[in-house]
Every structure is written in C-alpha cells, then in structure tokens.
Coordinates of C-alpha atoms in Angstrom, one line a residue:
M238 CA 0.4 -0.2 0.1
S239 CA 0.7 3.0 -0.8
N240 CA -0.2 7.4 -0.9
F241 CA -0.1 10.3 -2.3
A242 CA -1.2 14.1 -1.7
H243 CA -4.4 15.7 -2.0
A244 CA -5.4 18.8 -3.2
D245 CA -6.3 20.1 0.6
G246 CA -2.4 18.4 1.8
Q247 CA -4.7 15.6 2.9
T248 CA -3.3 11.8 2.2
V249 CA -5.1 9.6 -1.0
V250 CA -4.1 5.4 0.1
Y251 CA -3.2 3.4 -2.3
R252 CA -4.5 0.0 -0.9
T253 CA -6.2 -3.6 -1.7
Y254 CA -9.2 -5.0 0.2
K255 CA -10.1 -9.0 1.5
T256 CA -13.3 -8.1 -0.4
R257 CA -11.4 -8.0 -3.6
F258 CA -11.9 -12.1 -3.1
I259 CA -15.3 -11.9 -3.6
G260 CA -15.5 -10.6 -6.7
L261 CA -12.7 -12.6 -8.1
F262 CA -14.0 -15.4 -6.5
A263 CA -17.8 -14.4 -8.1
I264 CA -16.3 -13.9 -11.6
V265 CA -14.9 -17.5 -11.6
L266 CA -17.6 -19.3 -10.6
L267 CA -19.7 -18.0 -13.3
N268 CA -17.4 -19.2 -15.6
I269 CA -17.6 -22.4 -14.5
S270 CA -21.4 -21.8 -15.1
T271 CA -21.7 -20.2 -18.2
G272 CA -19.6 -22.9 -19.3
F273 CA -21.1 -26.4 -18.0
V274 CA -24.6 -24.4 -20.0
W275 CA -22.0 -23.7 -22.9
L276 CA -21.2 -27.8 -23.4
T277 CA -24.5 -29.5 -22.1
Y278 CA -25.1 -30.8 -25.2
S279 CA -21.7 -31.2 -26.8
S280 CA -20.1 -33.1 -23.8
A281 CA -22.7 -35.6 -24.5
L282 CA -23.5 -35.8 -27.9
N283 CA -25.4 -39.1 -28.4
A284 CA -27.3 -38.5 -25.4
A285 CA -27.8 -35.3 -26.3
K286 CA -29.2 -36.3 -30.5
A287 CA -32.2 -38.7 -28.6
Y288 CA -33.2 -36.4 -26.5
L289 CA -33.5 -33.6 -28.8
N290 CA -34.3 -36.5 -31.5
T291 CA -32.5 -34.0 -33.9
D292 CA -29.1 -34.4 -35.7
E293 CA -25.3 -34.0 -34.7
M294 CA -25.0 -30.2 -36.6
V295 CA -27.8 -29.6 -34.6
V296 CA -26.0 -30.5 -31.3
N297 CA -22.8 -28.8 -32.2
L298 CA -25.6 -25.7 -33.3
T299 CA -25.4 -25.6 -29.1
T300 CA -22.3 -24.7 -29.5
I301 CA -21.9 -22.3 -32.0
L302 CA -24.7 -19.9 -30.7
Y303 CA -22.1 -18.8 -28.1
F304 CA -19.1 -17.9 -30.4
I305 CA -21.8 -15.6 -31.7
A306 CA -24.3 -13.9 -29.5
F307 CA -20.7 -13.0 -28.2
L308 CA -20.1 -11.0 -30.8
I309 CA -23.2 -9.3 -30.8
M310 CA -22.9 -8.8 -27.1
S311 CA -20.2 -8.2 -26.1
P312 CA -20.3 -4.8 -27.2
V313 CA -22.8 -4.7 -25.2
S314 CA -21.3 -5.7 -22.4
G315 CA -18.6 -3.7 -22.6
W316 CA -21.4 -0.6 -22.2
M317 CA -22.2 -2.1 -19.5
F318 CA -19.3 -1.8 -17.1
E319 CA -18.9 1.8 -18.1
K320 CA -22.0 2.3 -17.5
K321 CA -23.6 0.2 -15.4
G322 CA -19.8 -1.1 -13.4
I323 CA -18.6 -5.0 -13.2
K324 CA -20.7 -5.5 -10.0
Y325 CA -24.1 -4.8 -12.0
S326 CA -22.9 -5.8 -14.9
L327 CA -21.7 -9.1 -13.3
L328 CA -25.6 -9.5 -12.0
F329 CA -27.6 -9.0 -15.5
G330 CA -25.5 -11.4 -16.9
A331 CA -25.7 -13.4 -14.2
I332 CA -30.0 -13.3 -14.3
I333 CA -30.1 -13.6 -17.8
Q334 CA -28.1 -16.7 -17.3
V335 CA -30.0 -18.7 -15.1
I336 CA -33.7 -17.4 -17.4
G337 CA -31.4 -19.2 -20.1
A338 CA -30.3 -22.7 -18.0
A339 CA -34.4 -22.0 -16.9
I340 CA -35.3 -22.5 -20.0
R341 CA -33.6 -25.2 -21.5
Y342 CA -34.9 -27.3 -17.3
I343 CA -38.3 -26.6 -18.7
A344 CA -38.0 -27.7 -22.4
T345 CA -37.3 -31.9 -20.6
F346 CA -40.8 -31.9 -18.9
V347 CA -42.1 -31.0 -23.4
A348 CA -42.5 -34.4 -24.8
S349 CA -39.9 -35.2 -28.1
S350 CA -40.5 -38.0 -30.6
P351 CA -38.4 -38.7 -34.0
T352 CA -42.0 -37.6 -35.4
N353 CA -42.7 -34.7 -33.3
P354 CA -39.1 -33.1 -32.1
G355 CA -39.6 -29.7 -32.4
P356 CA -41.6 -28.0 -29.5
R357 CA -39.0 -29.7 -27.7
L358 CA -35.9 -28.6 -29.6
A359 CA -37.0 -25.0 -29.7
L360 CA -37.7 -24.3 -26.6
T361 CA -33.8 -25.9 -26.2
L362 CA -32.2 -23.0 -28.7
V363 CA -34.6 -20.6 -26.9
G364 CA -32.9 -21.6 -23.5
Q365 CA -29.6 -21.5 -25.3
V366 CA -29.7 -18.0 -27.5
I367 CA -30.2 -16.4 -24.3
A368 CA -28.2 -17.9 -21.7
S369 CA -25.4 -17.1 -24.4
G370 CA -25.5 -13.5 -24.5
A371 CA -24.7 -13.3 -20.2
Q372 CA -21.0 -15.3 -21.8
P373 CA -19.3 -12.2 -22.5
F374 CA -20.2 -10.6 -19.1
F375 CA -18.5 -12.7 -17.4
L376 CA -15.1 -13.5 -19.7
N377 CA -14.8 -9.4 -19.7
A378 CA -14.4 -9.0 -16.9
P379 CA -11.3 -9.9 -14.7
P380 CA -9.2 -7.4 -16.6
K381 CA -11.5 -4.6 -16.0
F382 CA -11.8 -5.9 -12.0
A383 CA -8.2 -6.4 -12.5
A384 CA -7.6 -2.9 -13.1
V385 CA -10.3 -2.0 -10.5
W386 CA -9.3 -3.9 -7.3
F387 CA -5.6 -4.9 -7.2
S388 CA -2.1 -3.1 -7.3
E389 CA 0.0 -3.8 -10.2
D390 CA 2.1 -7.0 -8.1
G391 CA -1.6 -8.8 -9.0
R392 CA -3.2 -7.7 -12.0
T393 CA -1.5 -10.1 -14.5
T394 CA -2.1 -13.3 -12.1
A395 CA -6.3 -11.9 -11.0
T396 CA -6.8 -11.3 -14.9
M397 CA -5.1 -14.7 -15.5
I398 CA -7.5 -16.8 -13.0
G399 CA -10.8 -15.2 -13.8
S400 CA -10.1 -15.9 -17.1
V401 CA -9.2 -19.5 -17.3
A402 CA -11.4 -20.1 -15.3
N403 CA -13.6 -20.7 -18.6
A404 CA -11.4 -23.7 -20.2
L405 CA -11.6 -24.5 -16.7
A406 CA -14.9 -25.3 -16.8
A407 CA -14.3 -26.1 -20.5
A408 CA -12.1 -30.1 -18.7
L409 CA -14.9 -30.0 -16.0
A410 CA -17.9 -30.7 -18.5
Q411 CA -16.2 -33.0 -21.0
L412 CA -15.1 -35.0 -18.0
I413 CA -18.9 -34.2 -15.8
I414 CA -20.7 -34.8 -17.8
P415 CA -20.8 -37.8 -19.7
V416 CA -20.4 -39.4 -16.4
I417 CA -24.1 -38.2 -15.6
T418 CA -25.2 -38.8 -19.1
V419 CA -25.9 -42.3 -19.9
E420 CA -25.0 -42.9 -23.7
R421 CA -28.0 -42.7 -25.9
D422 CA -30.7 -42.2 -22.5
P423 CA -32.8 -39.8 -23.2
D424 CA -34.0 -39.4 -20.1
T425 CA -30.5 -38.9 -17.6
M426 CA -30.3 -36.1 -20.8
A427 CA -32.5 -33.9 -18.0
S428 CA -30.1 -34.6 -14.7
S429 CA -27.6 -32.8 -17.4
V430 CA -29.7 -29.9 -17.6
L431 CA -30.9 -29.7 -14.0
L432 CA -27.2 -28.8 -12.9
C433 CA -26.5 -26.4 -15.2
L434 CA -29.0 -24.6 -13.5
I435 CA -28.7 -24.8 -10.5
L436 CA -25.4 -24.0 -11.3
S437 CA -26.5 -21.0 -13.2
V438 CA -28.2 -19.7 -9.4
V439 CA -25.0 -20.9 -7.0
A440 CA -22.8 -18.6 -9.5
V441 CA -25.4 -15.8 -8.7
V442 CA -24.9 -15.8 -4.3
P443 CA -21.5 -14.0 -4.5
V444 CA -22.3 -11.7 -7.4
L445 CA -24.1 -10.1 -4.6
F446 CA -21.9 -9.6 -2.2
T447 CA -19.5 -8.1 -3.9
P448 CA -19.2 -4.9 -3.0
A449 CA -19.9 -2.2 -6.2
L450 CA -16.7 -0.1 -5.7
P451 CA -13.5 -0.3 -3.3
P452 CA -13.5 2.0 -1.0
T453 CA -10.3 3.5 -2.0
P454 CA -8.2 2.6 -5.2
P455 CA -5.5 0.2 -4.6
S456 CA -2.8 2.8 -7.5
P457 CA -2.9 5.6 -9.5
S458 CA -4.5 4.3 -12.3
A459 CA -7.7 2.8 -10.6
A460 CA -7.5 6.0 -8.3
A461 CA -8.4 7.8 -11.8
A462 CA -10.2 5.4 -13.8
L463 CA -12.6 5.4 -10.1
E464 CA -13.2 9.8 -10.4
E465 CA -16.1 10.7 -11.5
N466 CA -16.4 10.8 -15.8
V467 CA -13.3 10.0 -15.8
E468 CA -13.5 7.4 -19.0
E469 CA -14.8 8.4 -22.4
P470 CA -18.1 7.4 -23.7
F471 CA -17.2 3.2 -24.1
W472 CA -18.4 3.9 -28.1
I473 CA -16.1 6.5 -28.4
S474 CA -13.6 4.7 -26.2
L475 CA -14.1 1.6 -28.4
K476 CA -12.9 3.2 -31.5
K477 CA -9.8 4.6 -30.5
V478 CA -8.8 1.2 -29.4
G479 CA -9.6 0.2 -32.4
S480 CA -7.0 3.0 -34.4
N481 CA -4.9 2.2 -32.1
R482 CA -1.9 -0.1 -34.5
Q483 CA -0.2 -1.8 -31.5
F484 CA -3.8 -3.3 -30.2
M485 CA -4.4 -4.6 -34.3
I486 CA -0.9 -6.1 -33.6
L487 CA -2.6 -8.0 -30.4
M488 CA -5.6 -8.8 -31.8
T489 CA -4.9 -10.4 -34.8
L490 CA -2.7 -12.3 -32.4
F491 CA -5.0 -13.2 -30.0
G492 CA -8.0 -13.6 -32.4
T493 CA -5.7 -16.3 -34.6
F494 CA -4.4 -18.2 -31.8
V495 CA -7.6 -18.5 -28.8
G496 CA -9.7 -19.4 -32.3
F497 CA -8.0 -22.1 -33.0
F498 CA -7.6 -23.1 -30.1
N499 CA -11.6 -23.1 -29.4
A500 CA -11.9 -24.9 -32.1
F501 CA -8.3 -27.2 -32.0
S502 CA -10.1 -28.5 -29.0
S503 CA -13.7 -28.5 -30.6
L504 CA -13.0 -31.1 -33.4
I505 CA -9.3 -32.9 -32.1
T506 CA -11.2 -36.3 -32.3
M507 CA -12.4 -35.9 -36.1
F508 CA -8.8 -34.6 -36.3
T509 CA -7.6 -38.9 -34.5
K510 CA -11.2 -40.6 -35.8
P511 CA -9.0 -41.5 -38.9
F512 CA -6.5 -43.1 -37.3
G513 CA -7.6 -45.5 -34.8
Y514 CA -8.5 -43.2 -31.7
T515 CA -11.1 -43.3 -30.4
A516 CA -13.4 -40.6 -29.1
E517 CA -12.5 -40.8 -24.8
E518 CA -8.9 -40.9 -26.6
S519 CA -9.5 -37.9 -27.9
G520 CA -11.3 -36.6 -24.7
Y521 CA -7.9 -37.5 -23.1
F522 CA -5.7 -35.3 -25.5
G523 CA -8.1 -32.3 -25.1
A524 CA -7.8 -32.9 -21.0
A525 CA -4.4 -32.1 -21.9
M526 CA -4.6 -29.1 -23.3
V527 CA -6.5 -27.5 -20.7
V528 CA -4.2 -29.1 -17.7
A529 CA -1.5 -28.2 -19.4
G530 CA -2.3 -24.5 -20.1
L531 CA -3.5 -24.2 -16.1
V532 CA -0.2 -24.8 -15.2
G533 CA 1.1 -22.9 -17.7
A534 CA -1.6 -19.3 -16.5
G535 CA -0.2 -20.3 -13.2
V536 CA 3.1 -19.5 -13.7
S537 CA 3.0 -16.9 -16.5
G538 CA 0.3 -14.6 -14.1
P539 CA 2.5 -14.2 -10.8
L540 CA 5.4 -14.1 -12.8
M541 CA 4.1 -11.5 -15.1
D542 CA 3.5 -9.4 -11.6
R543 CA 6.5 -9.9 -10.3
T544 CA 9.0 -8.6 -13.6
K545 CA 6.8 -7.2 -15.5
Q546 CA 8.3 -8.5 -18.9
F547 CA 4.6 -8.5 -20.7
K548 CA 6.2 -8.4 -23.8
T549 CA 9.6 -11.0 -23.8
V550 CA 6.8 -13.9 -22.7
V551 CA 4.4 -13.2 -25.8
K552 CA 8.0 -12.6 -28.4
S553 CA 8.0 -15.9 -26.3
M554 CA 5.4 -18.2 -26.5
V555 CA 4.7 -17.0 -29.9
P556 CA 6.8 -19.0 -31.5
L557 CA 6.9 -22.1 -29.3
S558 CA 2.9 -22.3 -30.1
T559 CA 3.0 -21.9 -33.7
I560 CA 6.0 -24.6 -33.4
S561 CA 3.6 -27.3 -31.7
Y562 CA 0.8 -27.2 -33.6
I563 CA 4.0 -27.7 -36.9
V564 CA 4.7 -31.2 -34.5
F565 CA 0.9 -32.1 -34.6
C566 CA 1.0 -32.4 -38.4
F567 CA 3.8 -35.4 -37.8
V568 CA 2.3 -36.7 -34.8
V569 CA -0.8 -37.9 -35.5
R570 CA -0.9 -41.5 -36.6
K571 CA -1.7 -44.2 -36.5
D572 CA -0.5 -46.3 -32.6
F573 CA 1.3 -43.3 -31.5
F574 CA -0.8 -42.1 -28.4
I575 CA 2.0 -40.7 -26.2
G576 CA 3.2 -38.6 -29.2
I577 CA -0.4 -36.4 -29.6
M578 CA -0.5 -36.7 -25.0
I579 CA 3.1 -34.7 -26.1
V580 CA 2.3 -32.6 -28.5
S581 CA -1.6 -31.7 -26.9
I582 CA 0.7 -30.6 -23.7
F583 CA 3.1 -27.9 -25.0
I584 CA -0.3 -26.9 -27.5
G585 CA -2.0 -25.9 -23.7
L586 CA 1.1 -25.3 -22.0
F587 CA 2.0 -22.2 -23.9
S588 CA -1.2 -21.4 -25.6
F589 CA -2.4 -20.4 -22.2
T590 CA 1.0 -19.4 -21.1
M591 CA -0.3 -16.3 -23.4
L592 CA -3.4 -15.9 -22.2
P593 CA -3.7 -13.3 -19.3
V594 CA -0.3 -11.8 -21.0
V595 CA -2.4 -11.1 -23.2
L596 CA -5.4 -9.4 -21.4
E597 CA -2.9 -7.2 -20.2
L598 CA -1.0 -6.2 -22.4
G599 CA -3.7 -5.3 -24.4
V600 CA -5.7 -2.0 -21.5
E601 CA -1.2 -1.2 -21.2
C602 CA -0.9 -0.3 -25.1
T603 CA -4.5 0.8 -24.5
Y604 CA -4.1 2.7 -22.0
P605 CA -6.2 5.5 -20.6
V606 CA -8.7 3.4 -23.0
T607 CA -11.5 1.3 -20.5
P608 CA -10.1 -2.2 -19.9
A609 CA -13.4 -3.2 -21.2
S610 CA -12.6 -1.5 -24.7
S611 CA -9.7 -3.9 -25.4
T612 CA -10.9 -6.3 -23.2
S613 CA -14.5 -6.6 -25.6
L614 CA -12.8 -6.3 -28.8
L615 CA -9.7 -9.1 -28.0
W616 CA -12.1 -12.0 -26.8
G617 CA -14.5 -11.2 -29.8
S618 CA -11.8 -11.6 -32.2
G619 CA -11.0 -14.8 -31.0
Q620 CA -14.4 -16.0 -31.0
F621 CA -15.2 -14.3 -34.5
F622 CA -11.9 -16.1 -35.8
A623 CA -13.1 -19.7 -33.6
V624 CA -16.4 -20.0 -36.0
V625 CA -14.5 -19.6 -39.3
F626 CA -12.1 -21.6 -38.4
L627 CA -14.7 -24.2 -36.5
F628 CA -16.3 -23.9 -40.4
V629 CA -13.2 -24.1 -42.7
L630 CA -11.2 -27.0 -40.5
Q631 CA -14.8 -29.2 -41.1
A632 CA -14.8 -28.9 -44.5
L633 CA -11.1 -29.1 -45.0
Q634 CA -10.7 -33.1 -43.8
N635 CA -11.2 -36.1 -45.5
D636 CA -11.4 -38.9 -43.5
D637 CA -9.5 -41.2 -46.1
K638 CA -7.2 -38.9 -47.9
A639 CA -5.5 -38.4 -44.5
V640 CA -4.8 -41.9 -43.7
E641 CA -3.3 -42.6 -47.6
T642 CA -1.0 -39.4 -47.5
G643 CA -0.5 -39.7 -42.8
V644 CA -1.5 -35.1 -43.0
N645 CA -4.8 -33.6 -41.8
A646 CA -5.4 -30.8 -44.3
P647 CA -7.3 -29.1 -42.0
L648 CA -3.9 -29.3 -39.2
I649 CA -1.2 -28.3 -41.9
F650 CA -3.7 -25.5 -42.5
I651 CA -4.0 -24.1 -38.7
A652 CA 0.7 -24.6 -38.8
A653 CA 0.8 -22.5 -42.3
V654 CA -1.8 -20.1 -40.7
C655 CA 0.0 -19.7 -37.2
V656 CA 3.1 -18.9 -38.8
L657 CA 1.6 -16.2 -40.7
A658 CA 0.2 -14.3 -37.8
S659 CA 3.1 -15.4 -36.0
I660 CA 5.4 -12.4 -37.7
P661 CA 3.2 -8.8 -36.1
V662 CA 4.4 -9.9 -32.7
Y663 CA 7.4 -8.9 -33.7
F664 CA 6.3 -5.4 -34.5
F665 CA 5.3 -4.6 -31.5
K666 CA 6.7 -1.9 -29.3
S667 CA 4.3 0.0 -27.3
P668 CA 5.7 0.6 -24.2
Y669 CA 3.8 -0.3 -21.0
L670 CA 1.9 3.1 -20.7
R671 CA 0.5 1.8 -17.9
L672 CA 2.9 0.6 -15.9
E673 CA 4.8 4.2 -17.0
A674 CA 2.3 6.1 -15.3
E675 CA 1.9 4.6 -12.5
G676 CA 5.6 5.3 -12.5
R677 CA 5.3 8.6 -12.8
A678 CA 2.4 8.9 -10.2
R679 CA 4.7 7.3 -7.6
S680 CA 7.7 8.8 -7.8
N681 CA 6.1 12.6 -7.5
Q682 CA 4.2 11.2 -4.6
G683 CA 7.3 9.8 -2.6
H684 CA 7.3 6.5 -3.1
V685 CA 5.6 5.3 1.0
M686 CA 4.1 2.1 1.0
V687 CA 3.4 0.0 3.9
D688 CA 1.8 -3.1 4.4
S689 CA -1.3 -3.9 3.5
K690 CA -2.4 -7.1 4.4
R691 CA -4.9 -5.8 7.4
S692 CA -8.6 -6.1 7.1
L693 CA -11.1 -4.6 5.9
G694 CA -12.2 -2.4 8.7
S695 CA -8.1 -1.8 10.9
S696 CA -7.1 1.6 11.2
N697 CA -4.7 4.4 9.1
D698 CA -3.8 6.4 12.8
E699 CA -1.0 4.2 13.7
Y700 CA 0.6 5.1 10.0
G701 CA -0.3 8.9 10.0
M702 CA -2.3 9.5 7.2
D703 CA -5.8 9.4 6.9
E704 CA -7.4 7.1 5.0
V705 CA -9.2 9.0 2.4
S706 CA -13.1 7.5 0.5
L707 CA -13.7 7.8 -3.1
E708 CA -15.4 11.4 -2.7
D709 CA -12.7 12.6 -2.1
V710 CA -10.3 10.3 -4.9
K711 CA -12.4 12.2 -7.1
G712 CA -10.2 15.8 -6.6
A713 CA -7.7 14.3 -5.9
R714 CA -4.3 15.1 -8.2
A715 CA 0.0 13.7 -7.8
V716 CA 1.7 16.0 -7.4

C-alpha cells in the first residue's frame, strides 16, 4: 500500500481490500457455470441427439451459438461495464444465464419424439440463445475487475484466474456431463440440464455480496479510473482502441491463437478418429491441453506481476505455440498415442501462458482507455475466428485422404496460418503506458509504502495518515 498527496493536503491511500476476493470468486464461478451451460449438449453428443431427436449438426449448433452471441453481446457488456459498473453488469449477465438455463430445464418436461421433435428442440434453442448472451459479461470482466480492485503486483494474476476459469469449466464439463448422462439415454440428459441450472443459480450468490467499488483505490491508475466521468463513453473508447496499430497487432495474434485453440480442442476427435483413436482417447488429448494450459497460466500470471516482462513472454510463446501446431501435423498417425499426448500438452501450455499476458498487454498499450474496450475486442476477435475456423477446418477434413497421405489438411492449414499470424508480433513496440503512468505518479508521490494486509475495518492512525474515500479521490491529483 502506498499514498499520494491530495489537492488539499490530505493523504489518499492506495490499498487493497480482502473483499476483492469475493468479486474474483464470483467471476470464477460465473465463468465455470457458463462453461457448463455452453457445453451441456456437445459433451454428451449421442445422448443429446436422442434427447432432442435431432442430428449432430444441430447439437453442434448449441455450441456455435455461443461464439455468435459473443460477437453481438460483447460490445453491450463493455457499454454496461462503463455505464453501470462491474457488479451490476455481472448481475445482469448472471440473471440472463439463469433465465436461459431455466427455459432449457422447462424443455425437459416437453414431450419429444422422432416424428415431433419441434417443441422441445425449439424451447431448448431459445434457452441456449438467451444463456449465451451472458458469457461476454463474464469473459470480459477479469481485466476490468483487476484494474479496479488489484494493485500492480496482483493484476495479472487476478486476470489469469478469472480468464482461465472458462477453460477449466470446459474441461470439467467434458468430464462430468458424460458421467451423469448415460449414452443414448434421453432421460438422463435432464440431469445434466438441471445441474447447469443449479450452477447458474449458485453463481449469482457471490455477486450479491460483491461491493460495487473499493472504498479507496489500489493504484494510481485505479484512482484515475474511479474518478467520476474520467472514462470516455464506451463507443468512443472502442473507436480509439480499434485505431491503435499496436493493439491491432495484439488483436490479430489473440484472435488467431484463441480461435484456433477453441476450434482445435472442439474438433480434435475429428482429426484423430481416422487414425484409429477413440472419442475417449481424444478426450484425453483435450484434457491434457487444458490441464497443461492451467499450469502455464498459473505460472505466467504471478511471474508477470513480479517481472512485468509482458512483451518478452508473448514473443517467446508465439513461436513455441506455432512450432507445437507444426509438430502436431506429423505426430497424428496410427499407434502414436504418447506422441499426440505430449504435443497436446505443449499446445495447451504455450497457448494458455499467453492468455492473461495478452489481455493485460492490451490494457497497457491502450491506456488510459477503459480496459473493457480492449478486452471486448480481444475476446470478440477470438470468438469470431473460432467460428470461421470451425467451418473451414470441417470443410477441409477428408478422412480417406488423411489416412492415405498420413497428413490432415486441416492441421496443415492451422500450422500455416499460425506461422503467418506470428510474424506481426515482432513489430509490437508499444510501451507499457499504464505502468509508466503509475511509475511517474508514485515517483511524484514520494514512494511511501506500508503493509497492505490489514482487514477492511482497520485504522490508518498507526501509520500517521488519513484514509480517503472515493469521494475524496475525485478531487485528488498527484503532486
């Protein structure tokens, strides 16, 4: 914790509060719940086909709807973060998700048969569409929340925890839902739908206990962001971010690699099936990517908080991820389970390590624009490319040719595009605008640092300084 001089001589305290972890827990739980709702049907494909009396294409549509909804609702979520604040934006998203999940559960009581699948299928898709509109509110929240509630030494870790929760949910959903859903038994599908509704309702609870704002800011940039009317209208911020050339490099990079990872993990069964691997074995490859990725992100977050070497990490991870995709083209062959598993681990490790770093770097290169703008565009690009890649990769897949030549055309496409997308990252030269601004502010403020691990209600008298509320911060300026 540090302090700076107020315009009237009073001291404003930079301080972190333990209640920030309630908000972070809420974001994690919301991202986990949306992951389960997202993958309810595709995680138990055969049971879902029998339950909905439809084909595989429609079941996959329940997943694709989330990518499309993200592109539509992401700007809306950014606007709400700027107008209504983090808490009420999360609450709005949580309520939307509960409504969508409830409609899906109501559909379980509607009769369905091969000759008349319409009513249940229609109600299910309506619920899925409504629930999908909530996801941008959860995915876009971590950098914004971290900027307002965490200091420079904890922001990247907070962003990492909130961001990877959705990937963790994807892994858990693909493990848990098949266990509670009996293959080809439509009746057991209702249990999975109910589980998702319960998770959605539970996820609302911590949001209710999350404070709207911290009593005092944790950093100079948070102090500026918390001042009334300091942030521009969201649409103007969005235009500024979109015209930032350095940010566009990041967006191209993030969109390509996140898009490929989402499409790749969704279609890994399609890539490996021609070579004799079962759906269960393909699930192991996907789980290996996610688990390794969580480890990578868990290391990169705290490491970046200490070193601030964002550009170094990105410029190291991009070629390593690209090389991993190239190698995957050659290890996918018959009777080489261990090789595919090892490369899957590396793909997840390098890809997830970049995730929180690029999100934070997006905020750094566009500061003082609100983090909601950069985050919305980054995640939006990832979802857009995921939709495009899903269709392209499925169109390129030819099982017979893959077995005959030993190489999958979709995998060659992934490797080639990753090579091209990795080139611009070496032209990324933006300074760390937020960190530099905070460094200047702290330098002007005298570098006063004290212990920040006190409880929410403790006094500052023992430090010889007065704690100032957010109303006081509005008139504060560094001297």
